[in-house]
Coordinates of C-alpha atoms in Angstrom, one line a residue:
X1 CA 16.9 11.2 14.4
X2 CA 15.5 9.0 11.4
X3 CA 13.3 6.2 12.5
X4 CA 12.3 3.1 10.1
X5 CA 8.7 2.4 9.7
X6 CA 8.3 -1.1 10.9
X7 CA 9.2 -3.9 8.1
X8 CA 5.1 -4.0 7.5
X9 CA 4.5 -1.0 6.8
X10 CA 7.6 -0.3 4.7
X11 CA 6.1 -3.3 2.3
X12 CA 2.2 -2.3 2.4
X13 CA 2.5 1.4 2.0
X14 CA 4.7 3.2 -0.3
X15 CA 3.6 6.6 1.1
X16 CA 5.9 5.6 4.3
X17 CA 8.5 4.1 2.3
X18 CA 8.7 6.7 0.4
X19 CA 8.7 9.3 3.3
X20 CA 11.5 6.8 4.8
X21 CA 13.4 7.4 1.5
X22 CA 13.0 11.1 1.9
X23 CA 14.8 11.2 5.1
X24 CA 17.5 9.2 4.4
X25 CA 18.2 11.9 0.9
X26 CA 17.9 14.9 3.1
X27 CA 20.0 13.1 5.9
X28 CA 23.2 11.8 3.6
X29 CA 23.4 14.5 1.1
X30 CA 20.7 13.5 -1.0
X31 CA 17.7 15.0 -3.3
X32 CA 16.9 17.8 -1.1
X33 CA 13.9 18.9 -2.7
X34 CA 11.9 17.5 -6.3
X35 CA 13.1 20.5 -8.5
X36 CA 15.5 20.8 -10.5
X37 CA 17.7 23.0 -8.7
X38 CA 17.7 21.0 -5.7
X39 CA 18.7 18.3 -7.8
X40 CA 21.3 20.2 -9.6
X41 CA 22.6 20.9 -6.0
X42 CA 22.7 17.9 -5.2
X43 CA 24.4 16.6 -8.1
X44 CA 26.7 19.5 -7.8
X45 CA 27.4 18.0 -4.0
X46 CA 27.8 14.4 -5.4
X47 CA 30.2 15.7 -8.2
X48 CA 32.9 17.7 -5.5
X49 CA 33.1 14.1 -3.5
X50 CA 33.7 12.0 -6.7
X51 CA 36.6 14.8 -7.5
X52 CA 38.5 14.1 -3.9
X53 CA 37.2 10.1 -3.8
X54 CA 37.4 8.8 -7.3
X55 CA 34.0 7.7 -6.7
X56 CA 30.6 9.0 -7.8
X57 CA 27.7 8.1 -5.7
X58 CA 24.7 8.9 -7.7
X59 CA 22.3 5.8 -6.6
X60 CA 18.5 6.2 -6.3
X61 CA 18.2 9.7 -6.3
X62 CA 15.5 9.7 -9.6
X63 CA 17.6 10.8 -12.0
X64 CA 17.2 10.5 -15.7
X65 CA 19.7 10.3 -18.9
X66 CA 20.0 14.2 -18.8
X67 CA 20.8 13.8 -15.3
X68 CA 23.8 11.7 -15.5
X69 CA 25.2 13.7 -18.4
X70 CA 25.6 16.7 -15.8
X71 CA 27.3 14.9 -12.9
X72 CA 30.0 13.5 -15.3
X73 CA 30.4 16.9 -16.9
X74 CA 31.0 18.0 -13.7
X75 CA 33.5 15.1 -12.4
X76 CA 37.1 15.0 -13.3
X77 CA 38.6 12.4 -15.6
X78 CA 40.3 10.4 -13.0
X79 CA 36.8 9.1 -11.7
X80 CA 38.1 5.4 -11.3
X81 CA 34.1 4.1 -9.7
X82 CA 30.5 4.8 -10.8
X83 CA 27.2 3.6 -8.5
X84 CA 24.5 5.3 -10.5
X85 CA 22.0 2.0 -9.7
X86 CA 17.9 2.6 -9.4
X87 CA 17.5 5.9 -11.3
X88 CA 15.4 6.3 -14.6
X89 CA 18.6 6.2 -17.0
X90 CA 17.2 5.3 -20.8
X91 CA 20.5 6.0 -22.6
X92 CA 24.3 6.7 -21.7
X93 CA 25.9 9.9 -22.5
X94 CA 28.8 9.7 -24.9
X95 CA 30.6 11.8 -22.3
X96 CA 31.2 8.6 -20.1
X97 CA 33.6 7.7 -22.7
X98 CA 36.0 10.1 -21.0
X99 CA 36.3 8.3 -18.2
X100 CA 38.9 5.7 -19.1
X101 CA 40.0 5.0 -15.6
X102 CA 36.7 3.4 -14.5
X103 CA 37.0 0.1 -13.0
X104 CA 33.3 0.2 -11.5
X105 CA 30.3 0.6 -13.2
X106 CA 26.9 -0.2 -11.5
X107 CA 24.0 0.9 -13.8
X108 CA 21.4 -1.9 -12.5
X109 CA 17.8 -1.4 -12.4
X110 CA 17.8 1.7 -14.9
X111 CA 15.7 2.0 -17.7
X112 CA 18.6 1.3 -20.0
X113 CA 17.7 -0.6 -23.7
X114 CA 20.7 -0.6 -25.4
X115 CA 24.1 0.1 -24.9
X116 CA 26.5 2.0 -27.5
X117 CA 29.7 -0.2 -28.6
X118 CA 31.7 3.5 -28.5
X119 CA 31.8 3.8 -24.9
X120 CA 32.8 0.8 -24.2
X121 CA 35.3 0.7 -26.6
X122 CA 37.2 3.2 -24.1
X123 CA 36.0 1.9 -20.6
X124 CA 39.0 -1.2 -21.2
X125 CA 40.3 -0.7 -17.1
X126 CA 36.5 -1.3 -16.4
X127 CA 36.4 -4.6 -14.0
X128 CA 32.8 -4.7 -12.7
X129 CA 30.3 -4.1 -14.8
X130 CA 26.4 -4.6 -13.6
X131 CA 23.5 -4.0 -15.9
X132 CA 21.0 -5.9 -13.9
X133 CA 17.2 -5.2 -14.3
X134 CA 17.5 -3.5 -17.2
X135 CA 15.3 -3.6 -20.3
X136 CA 18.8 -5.0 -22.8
X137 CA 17.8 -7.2 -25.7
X138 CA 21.5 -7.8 -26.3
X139 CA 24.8 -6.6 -24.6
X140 CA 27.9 -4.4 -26.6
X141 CA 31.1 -5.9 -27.8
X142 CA 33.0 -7.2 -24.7
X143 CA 36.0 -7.9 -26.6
X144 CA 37.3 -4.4 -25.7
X145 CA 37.2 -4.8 -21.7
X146 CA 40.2 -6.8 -21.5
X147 CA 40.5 -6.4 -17.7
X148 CA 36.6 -7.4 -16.9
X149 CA 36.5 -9.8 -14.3
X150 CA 32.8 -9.5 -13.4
X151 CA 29.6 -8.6 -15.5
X152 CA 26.1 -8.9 -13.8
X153 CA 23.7 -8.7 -16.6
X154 CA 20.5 -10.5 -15.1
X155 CA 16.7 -9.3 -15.0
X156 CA 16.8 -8.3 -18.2
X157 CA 15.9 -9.3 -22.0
X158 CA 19.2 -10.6 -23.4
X159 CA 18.3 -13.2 -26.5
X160 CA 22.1 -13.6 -27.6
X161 CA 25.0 -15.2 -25.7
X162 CA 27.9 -12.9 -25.7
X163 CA 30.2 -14.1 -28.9
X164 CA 32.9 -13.0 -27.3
X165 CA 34.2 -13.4 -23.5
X166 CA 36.7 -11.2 -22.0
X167 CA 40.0 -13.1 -21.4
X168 CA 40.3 -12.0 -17.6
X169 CA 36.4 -12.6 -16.7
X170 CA 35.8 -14.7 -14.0
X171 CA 32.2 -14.2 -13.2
X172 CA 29.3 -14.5 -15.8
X173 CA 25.8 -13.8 -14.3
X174 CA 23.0 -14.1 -17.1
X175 CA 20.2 -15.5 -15.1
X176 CA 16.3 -14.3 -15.9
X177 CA 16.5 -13.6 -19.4
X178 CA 15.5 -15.0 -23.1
X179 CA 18.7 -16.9 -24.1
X180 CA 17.9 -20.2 -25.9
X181 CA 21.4 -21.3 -26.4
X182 CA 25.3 -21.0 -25.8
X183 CA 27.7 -20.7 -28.2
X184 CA 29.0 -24.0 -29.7
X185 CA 32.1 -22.8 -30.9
X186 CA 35.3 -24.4 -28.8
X187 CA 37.3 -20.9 -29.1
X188 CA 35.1 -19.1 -27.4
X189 CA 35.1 -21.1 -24.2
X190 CA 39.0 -21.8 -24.7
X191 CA 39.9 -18.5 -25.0
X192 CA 37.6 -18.0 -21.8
X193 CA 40.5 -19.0 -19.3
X194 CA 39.8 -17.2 -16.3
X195 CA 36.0 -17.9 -16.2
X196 CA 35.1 -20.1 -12.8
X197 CA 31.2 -19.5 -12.5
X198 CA 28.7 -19.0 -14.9
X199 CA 25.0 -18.6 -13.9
X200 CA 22.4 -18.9 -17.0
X201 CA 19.8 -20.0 -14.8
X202 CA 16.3 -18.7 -15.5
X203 CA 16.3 -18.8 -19.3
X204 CA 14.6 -20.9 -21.9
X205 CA 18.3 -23.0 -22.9
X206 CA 17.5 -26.6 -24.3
X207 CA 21.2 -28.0 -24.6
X208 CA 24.2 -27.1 -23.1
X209 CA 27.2 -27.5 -25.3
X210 CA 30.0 -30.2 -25.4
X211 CA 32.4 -27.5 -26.0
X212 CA 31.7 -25.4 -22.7
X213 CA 34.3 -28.0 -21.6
X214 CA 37.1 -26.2 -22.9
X215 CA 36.9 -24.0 -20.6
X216 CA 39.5 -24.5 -18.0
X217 CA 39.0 -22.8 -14.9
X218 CA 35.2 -23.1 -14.5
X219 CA 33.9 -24.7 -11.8
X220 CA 30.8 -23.6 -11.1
X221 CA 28.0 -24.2 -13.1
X222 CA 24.3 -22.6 -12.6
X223 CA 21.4 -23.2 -15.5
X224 CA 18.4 -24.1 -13.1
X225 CA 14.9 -23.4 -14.6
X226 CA 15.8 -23.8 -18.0
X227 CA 14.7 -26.7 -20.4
X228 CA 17.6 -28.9 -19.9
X229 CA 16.7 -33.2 -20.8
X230 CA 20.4 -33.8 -20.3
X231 CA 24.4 -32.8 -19.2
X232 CA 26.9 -33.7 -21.9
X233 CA 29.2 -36.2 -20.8
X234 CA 31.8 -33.7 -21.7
X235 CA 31.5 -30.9 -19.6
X236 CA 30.8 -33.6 -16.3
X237 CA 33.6 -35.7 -16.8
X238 CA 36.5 -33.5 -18.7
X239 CA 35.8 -30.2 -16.3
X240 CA 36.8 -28.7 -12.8
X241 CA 33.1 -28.5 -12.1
X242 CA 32.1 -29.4 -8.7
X243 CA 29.3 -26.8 -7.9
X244 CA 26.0 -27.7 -10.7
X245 CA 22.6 -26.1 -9.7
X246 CA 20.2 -27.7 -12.2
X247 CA 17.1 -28.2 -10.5
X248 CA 13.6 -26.8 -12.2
X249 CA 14.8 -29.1 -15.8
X250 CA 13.5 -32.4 -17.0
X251 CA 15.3 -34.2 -15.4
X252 CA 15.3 -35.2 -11.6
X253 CA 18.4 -36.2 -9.2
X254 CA 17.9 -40.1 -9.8
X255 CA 18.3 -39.3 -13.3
X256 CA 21.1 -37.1 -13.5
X257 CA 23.1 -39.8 -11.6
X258 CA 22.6 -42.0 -14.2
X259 CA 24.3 -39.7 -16.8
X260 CA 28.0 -40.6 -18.5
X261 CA 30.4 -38.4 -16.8
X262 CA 27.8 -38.3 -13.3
X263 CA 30.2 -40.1 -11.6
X264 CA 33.2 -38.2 -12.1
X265 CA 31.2 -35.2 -11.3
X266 CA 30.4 -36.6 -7.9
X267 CA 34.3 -37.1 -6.9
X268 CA 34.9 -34.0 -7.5
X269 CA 32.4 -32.7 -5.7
X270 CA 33.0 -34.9 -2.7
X271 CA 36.3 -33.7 -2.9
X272 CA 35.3 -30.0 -2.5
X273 CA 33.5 -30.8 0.2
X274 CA 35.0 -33.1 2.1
X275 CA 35.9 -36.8 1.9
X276 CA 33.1 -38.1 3.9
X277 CA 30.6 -36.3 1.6
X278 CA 28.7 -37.9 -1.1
X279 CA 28.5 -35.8 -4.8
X280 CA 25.1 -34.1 -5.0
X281 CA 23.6 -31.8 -7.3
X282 CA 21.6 -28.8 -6.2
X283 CA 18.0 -29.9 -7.5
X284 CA 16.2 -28.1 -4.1
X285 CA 14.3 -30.1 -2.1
X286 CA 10.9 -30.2 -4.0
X287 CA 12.5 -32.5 -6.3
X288 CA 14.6 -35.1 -3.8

């Protein structure tokens, strides 16, 4: 029987933690020993599962670019989900292009600097798609992944907004990286009409656009922590928006409820919440 070090130790000393970990891998099927045939067994191990599940389980067990090439070389086509999340992976293997029925791929907290436009090209019945705590200056062509409905990308380096927006994604998550702006272009918010929350919080963005208004289906709206003096009228008067989280700006509750389009933000917010409920934006309670 594997007992947890108590919560204390766990966080003061990563020789128990790790010694923790080591149990739980040798328990559940994982590294069984630090060579690399215990690892190829285990990989070997993961693979046969993937081949009867559709599902390759390949999280935190230390494994490097070279290691992920061999599990997919030894998984079948029809692999249709991917959790390869807290390994050492710098680079994907152009063999993951074979895997056009993936629908899940979670490659967060890797090592992982760029990404190549040629495997995504293929990966178009890919859905999920998280890249978080990464080391990504800038993310591939999403234009292909017409079926994406969620991509995590946060914790990472990312200067450049994506250009395009996949027409069925619903969920952007950008928060904790460089950007400095948003695309000002109105087609590529229109043409973003199943998007409903977008998170850019944690970045360095000055102005939001008027033409994030166009797009129709969003209604919530996270950029906390950025460098924000101001909400265009647009996107709080002419939007479903009725979730904002803009504290950490330069600009404090009293003064965001003077802004053109505040009040119409605030029915609709009462609305979502109930009738009796006055519109508020999430500024946290250090600045009410």
């Amino acid at each position: 029987m594997i007992r947890r070090p108590p919560r204390s130790t766990l966080s003061s000393s990563s020789a128990a933690s790790d010694v923790y970990k080591r149990q739980i891998n040798a328990e559940y099927g994982g590294i069984h020993s630090q060579t690399m045939g215990g690892k190829g067994s285990t990989l070997k191990e993961r693979a046969e599962l993937a081949n009867k599940s559709t599902t390759l389980a390949i999280g935190e067990l230390d494994l490097d670019s070279d290691d992920l090439e061999k599990a997919l070389s030894l998984c079948e086509p029809s692999l249709r989900s991917m959790e390869a999340s807290v390994n050492k992976i710098k680079r994907l293997p152009a063999l993951l292009m074979q895997f056009t029925n993936l629908k899940q791929l979670n490659l967060a907290q890797n090592r992982l600097s760029s990404l190549p436009a040629e495997v995504f090209l293929r990966l178009t019945a890919l859905e999920k798609l998280n890249l978080d705590s990464n080391l990504l200056s800038d993310l591939p062509d999403l234009s292909p992944l017409v079926k994406l409905k969620e991509l995590h990308a946060s914790n990472n380096q990312i200067k450049i907004f994506p250009v395009v927006i996949p027409p069925k994604l619903q969920e952007l998550v950008l928060t904790n990286n460089k950007l400095i702006q948003l695309p000002e272009k109105d087609t590529v918010w229109g043409e973003a009409t199943r998007l409903v929350g977008l998170d850019v919080s944690d970045n360095q963005i000055d102005v939001l656009p008027g033409s994030l208004s166009q797009t129709p289906a969003l209604r919530s709206l996270k950029a906390a922590n950025n460098r924000l003096s101001g909400i265009p009228v647009e996107v709080l008067r002419d939007t479903k928006i009725d979730v904002l989280s803009l504290k950490g700006n330069k600009f404090e509750q009293r003064e965001f409820q003077e802004f053109e389009g505040a009040a119409e933000y605030a029915e609709r917010r009462k609305a979502r919440c109930n009738k009796s409920m006055a519109g508020h934006v999430d500024f946290g309670r250090d600045l009410i």
